[in-house]
PDB file of C-alpha atoms in Angstrom:
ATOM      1  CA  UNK A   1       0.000   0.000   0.000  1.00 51.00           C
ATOM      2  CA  UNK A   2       2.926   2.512   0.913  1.00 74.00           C
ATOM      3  CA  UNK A   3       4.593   1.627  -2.180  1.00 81.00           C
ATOM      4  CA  UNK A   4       1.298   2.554  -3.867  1.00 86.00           C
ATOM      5  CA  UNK A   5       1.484   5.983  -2.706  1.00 80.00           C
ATOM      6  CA  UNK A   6       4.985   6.489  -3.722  1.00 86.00           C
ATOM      7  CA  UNK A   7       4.390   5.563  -6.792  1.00 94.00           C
ATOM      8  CA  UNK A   8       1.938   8.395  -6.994  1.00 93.00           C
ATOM      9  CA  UNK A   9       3.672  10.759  -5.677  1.00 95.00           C
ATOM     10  CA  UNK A  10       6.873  10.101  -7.814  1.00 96.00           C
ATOM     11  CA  UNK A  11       4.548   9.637 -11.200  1.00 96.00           C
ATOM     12  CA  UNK A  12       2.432  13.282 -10.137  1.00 97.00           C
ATOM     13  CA  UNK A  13       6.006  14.730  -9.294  1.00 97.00           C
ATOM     14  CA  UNK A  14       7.552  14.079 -12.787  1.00 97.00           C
ATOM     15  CA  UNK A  15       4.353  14.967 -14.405  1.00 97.00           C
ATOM     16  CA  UNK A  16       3.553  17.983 -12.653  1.00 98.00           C
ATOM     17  CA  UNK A  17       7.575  19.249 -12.915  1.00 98.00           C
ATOM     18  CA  UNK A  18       7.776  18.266 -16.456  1.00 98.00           C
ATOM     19  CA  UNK A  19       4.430  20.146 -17.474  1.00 98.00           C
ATOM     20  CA  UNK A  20       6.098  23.305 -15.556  1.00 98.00           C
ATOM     21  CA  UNK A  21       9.585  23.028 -17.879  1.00 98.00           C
ATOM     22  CA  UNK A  22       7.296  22.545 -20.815  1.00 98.00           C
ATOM     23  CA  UNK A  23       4.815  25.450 -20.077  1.00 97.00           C
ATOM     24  CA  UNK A  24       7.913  27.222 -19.722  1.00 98.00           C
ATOM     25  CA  UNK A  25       9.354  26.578 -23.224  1.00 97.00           C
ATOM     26  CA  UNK A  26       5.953  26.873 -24.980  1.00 96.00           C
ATOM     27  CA  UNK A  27       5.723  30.114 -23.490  1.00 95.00           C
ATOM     28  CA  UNK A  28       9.474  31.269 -24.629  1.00 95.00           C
ATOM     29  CA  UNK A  29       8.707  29.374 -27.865  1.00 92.00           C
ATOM     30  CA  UNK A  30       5.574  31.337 -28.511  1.00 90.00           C
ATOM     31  CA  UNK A  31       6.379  34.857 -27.521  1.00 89.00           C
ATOM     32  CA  UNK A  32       9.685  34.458 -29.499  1.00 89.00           C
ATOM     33  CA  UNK A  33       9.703  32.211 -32.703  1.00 89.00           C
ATOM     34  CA  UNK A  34       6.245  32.312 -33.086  1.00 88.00           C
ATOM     35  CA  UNK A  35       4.660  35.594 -32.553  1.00 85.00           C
ATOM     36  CA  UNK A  36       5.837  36.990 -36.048  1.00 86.00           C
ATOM     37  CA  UNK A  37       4.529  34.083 -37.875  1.00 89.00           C
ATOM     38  CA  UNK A  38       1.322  33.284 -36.167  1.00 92.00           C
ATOM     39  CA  UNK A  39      -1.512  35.433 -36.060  1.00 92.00           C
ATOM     40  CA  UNK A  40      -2.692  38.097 -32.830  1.00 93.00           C
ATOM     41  CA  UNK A  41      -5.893  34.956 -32.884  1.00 94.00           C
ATOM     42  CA  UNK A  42      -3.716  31.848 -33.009  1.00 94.00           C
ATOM     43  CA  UNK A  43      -0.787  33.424 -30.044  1.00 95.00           C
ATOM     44  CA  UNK A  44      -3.827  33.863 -27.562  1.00 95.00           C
ATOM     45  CA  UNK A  45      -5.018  30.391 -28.136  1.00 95.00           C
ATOM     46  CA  UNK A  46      -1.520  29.044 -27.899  1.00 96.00           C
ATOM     47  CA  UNK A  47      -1.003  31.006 -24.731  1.00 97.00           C
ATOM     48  CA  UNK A  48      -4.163  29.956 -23.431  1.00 97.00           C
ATOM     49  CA  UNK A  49      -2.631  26.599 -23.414  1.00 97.00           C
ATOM     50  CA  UNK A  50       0.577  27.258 -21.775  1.00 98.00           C
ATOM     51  CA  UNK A  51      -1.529  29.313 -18.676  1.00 98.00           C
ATOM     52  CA  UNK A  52      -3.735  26.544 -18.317  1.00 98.00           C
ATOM     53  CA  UNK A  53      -0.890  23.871 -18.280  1.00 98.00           C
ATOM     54  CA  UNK A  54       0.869  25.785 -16.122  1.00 98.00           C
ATOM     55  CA  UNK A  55      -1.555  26.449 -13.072  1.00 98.00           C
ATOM     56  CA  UNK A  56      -2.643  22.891 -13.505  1.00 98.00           C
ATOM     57  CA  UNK A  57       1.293  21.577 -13.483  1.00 98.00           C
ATOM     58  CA  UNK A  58       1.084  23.390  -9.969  1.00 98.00           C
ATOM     59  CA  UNK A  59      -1.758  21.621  -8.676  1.00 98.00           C
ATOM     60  CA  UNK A  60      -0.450  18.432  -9.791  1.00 98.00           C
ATOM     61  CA  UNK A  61       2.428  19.116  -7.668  1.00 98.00           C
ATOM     62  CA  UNK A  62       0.382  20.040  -5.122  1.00 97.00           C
ATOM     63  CA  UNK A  63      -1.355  16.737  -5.876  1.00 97.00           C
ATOM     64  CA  UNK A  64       1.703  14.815  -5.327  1.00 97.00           C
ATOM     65  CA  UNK A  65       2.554  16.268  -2.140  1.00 96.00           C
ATOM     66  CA  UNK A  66      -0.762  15.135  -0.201  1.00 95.00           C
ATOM     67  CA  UNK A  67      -1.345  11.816  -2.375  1.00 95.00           C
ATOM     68  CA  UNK A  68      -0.543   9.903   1.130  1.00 92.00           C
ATOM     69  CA  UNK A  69      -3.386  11.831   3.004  1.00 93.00           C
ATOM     70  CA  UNK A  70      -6.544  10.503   0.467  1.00 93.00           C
ATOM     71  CA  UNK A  71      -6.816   8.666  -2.491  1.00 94.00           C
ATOM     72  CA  UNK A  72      -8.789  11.822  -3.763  1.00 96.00           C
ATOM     73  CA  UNK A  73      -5.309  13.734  -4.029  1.00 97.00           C
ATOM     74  CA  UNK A  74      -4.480  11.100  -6.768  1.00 96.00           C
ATOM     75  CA  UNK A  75      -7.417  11.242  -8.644  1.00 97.00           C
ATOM     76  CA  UNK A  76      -7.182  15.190  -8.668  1.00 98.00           C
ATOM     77  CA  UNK A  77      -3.408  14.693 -10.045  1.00 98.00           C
ATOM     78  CA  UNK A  78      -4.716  12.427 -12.444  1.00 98.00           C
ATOM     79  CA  UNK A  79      -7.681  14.411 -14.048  1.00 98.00           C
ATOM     80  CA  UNK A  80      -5.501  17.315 -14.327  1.00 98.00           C
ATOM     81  CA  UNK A  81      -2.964  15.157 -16.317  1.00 98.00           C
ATOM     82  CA  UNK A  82      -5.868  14.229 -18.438  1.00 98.00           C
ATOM     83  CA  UNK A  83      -6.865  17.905 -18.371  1.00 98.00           C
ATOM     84  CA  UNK A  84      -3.879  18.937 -20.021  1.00 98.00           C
ATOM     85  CA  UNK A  85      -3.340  16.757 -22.879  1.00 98.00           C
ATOM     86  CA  UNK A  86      -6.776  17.577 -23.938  1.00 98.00           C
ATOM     87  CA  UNK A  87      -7.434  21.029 -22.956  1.00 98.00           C
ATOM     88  CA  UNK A  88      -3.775  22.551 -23.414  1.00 98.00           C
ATOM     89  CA  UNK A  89      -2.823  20.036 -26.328  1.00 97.00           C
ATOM     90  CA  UNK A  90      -5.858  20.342 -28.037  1.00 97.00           C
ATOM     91  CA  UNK A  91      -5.334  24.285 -28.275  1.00 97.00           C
ATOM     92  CA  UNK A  92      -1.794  23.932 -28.956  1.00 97.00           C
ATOM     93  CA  UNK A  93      -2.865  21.716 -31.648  1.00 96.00           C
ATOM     94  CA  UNK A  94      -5.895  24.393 -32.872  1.00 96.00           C
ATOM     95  CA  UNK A  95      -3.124  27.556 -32.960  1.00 95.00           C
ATOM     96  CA  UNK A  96      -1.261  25.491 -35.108  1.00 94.00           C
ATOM     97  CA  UNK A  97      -3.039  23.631 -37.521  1.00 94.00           C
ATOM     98  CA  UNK A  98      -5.989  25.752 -37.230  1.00 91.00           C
ATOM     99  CA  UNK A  99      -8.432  23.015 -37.711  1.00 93.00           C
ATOM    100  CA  UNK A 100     -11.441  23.887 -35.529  1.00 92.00           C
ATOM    101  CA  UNK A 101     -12.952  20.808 -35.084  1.00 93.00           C
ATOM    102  CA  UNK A 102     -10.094  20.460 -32.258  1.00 90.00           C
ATOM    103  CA  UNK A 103     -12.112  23.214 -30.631  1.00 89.00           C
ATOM    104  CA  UNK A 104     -14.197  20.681 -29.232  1.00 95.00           C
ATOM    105  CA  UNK A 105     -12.170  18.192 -27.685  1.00 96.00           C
ATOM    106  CA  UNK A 106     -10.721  21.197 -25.506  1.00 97.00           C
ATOM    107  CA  UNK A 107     -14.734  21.610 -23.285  1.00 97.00           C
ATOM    108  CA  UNK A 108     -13.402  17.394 -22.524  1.00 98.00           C
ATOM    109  CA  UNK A 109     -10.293  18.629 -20.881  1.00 98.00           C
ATOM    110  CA  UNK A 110     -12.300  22.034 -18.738  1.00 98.00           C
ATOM    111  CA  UNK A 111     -14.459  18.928 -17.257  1.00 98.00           C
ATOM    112  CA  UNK A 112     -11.155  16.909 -15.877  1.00 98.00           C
ATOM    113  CA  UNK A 113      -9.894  20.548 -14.429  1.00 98.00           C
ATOM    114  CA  UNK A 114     -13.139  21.037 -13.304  1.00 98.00           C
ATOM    115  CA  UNK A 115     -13.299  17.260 -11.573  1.00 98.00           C
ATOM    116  CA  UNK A 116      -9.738  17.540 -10.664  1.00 98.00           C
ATOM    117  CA  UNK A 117     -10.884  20.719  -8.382  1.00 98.00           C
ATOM    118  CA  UNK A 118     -13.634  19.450  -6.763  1.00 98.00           C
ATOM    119  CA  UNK A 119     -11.594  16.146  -5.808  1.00 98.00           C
ATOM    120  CA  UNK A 120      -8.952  18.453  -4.841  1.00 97.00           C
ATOM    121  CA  UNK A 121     -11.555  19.835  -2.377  1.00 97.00           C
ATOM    122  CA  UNK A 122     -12.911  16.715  -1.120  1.00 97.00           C
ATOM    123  CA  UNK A 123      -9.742  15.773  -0.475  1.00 96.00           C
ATOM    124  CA  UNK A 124      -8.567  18.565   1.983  1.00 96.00           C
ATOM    125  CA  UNK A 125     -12.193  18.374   3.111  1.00 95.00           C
ATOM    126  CA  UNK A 126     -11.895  14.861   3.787  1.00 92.00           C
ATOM    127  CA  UNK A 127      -7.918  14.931   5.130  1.00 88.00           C
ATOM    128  CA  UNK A 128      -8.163  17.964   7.989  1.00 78.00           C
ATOM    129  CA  UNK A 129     -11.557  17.397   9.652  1.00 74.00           C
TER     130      UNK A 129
END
């Protein structure tokens, strides 16, 4: 069971410090190489993402930190995993290409930030009472 946890925490920890260096290099990426190529339209999308991946890297962290006190603090890490390959990736993916229909897979990855939060809350709730 301990080992369980560990594993959590280690998996949420690389995730959660490897979507940080990445939001990080999107971010440089985009404000440099790409804003005189891409359009005013396409850089807010794209930085949309990295914002989004970035608070959400955080709370993974955060995530991994408390996965020992409730098995809710790993299902928060996980949805906001999920999160951002669909919500961040998708719009990284829609600045890009520009093919809308991407557009709606992002709404899929909102839902697993929004789930992430409230098990993020149940969690605490459930871990200090």
């Amino acid at each position: 069971m301990q080992n369980d946890k560990i594993s959590w925490m280690r998996l949420l920890g690389i995730l959660g410090s490897f979507g940080l260096f990445l939001g990080v290099a999107l971010g440089a990426f985009g404000a440099h190489a790409l804003k005189s190529h891409w359009s005013e339209a396409s850089l807010a999308i794209f930085e949309t993402g990295v914002r989004y991946q970035m608070y959400h890297s955080i709370a993974i962290l955060i995530a991994a930190v408390m996965v020992d006190r409730s098995p809710f603090f790993q299902a928060a890490g996980a949805l906001y995993a999920a999160g951002i390959v669909l919500f961040c990736f998708s719009l990284y993916l829609l600045a890009w290409s520009g093919i809308r229909w991407l557009g709606a897979i992002t709404p899929l990855g909102g839902l697993c930030f929004l789930a992430g939060h409230i098990m993020l809350l149940v969690a605490f709730w459930k871990s200090y009472r």
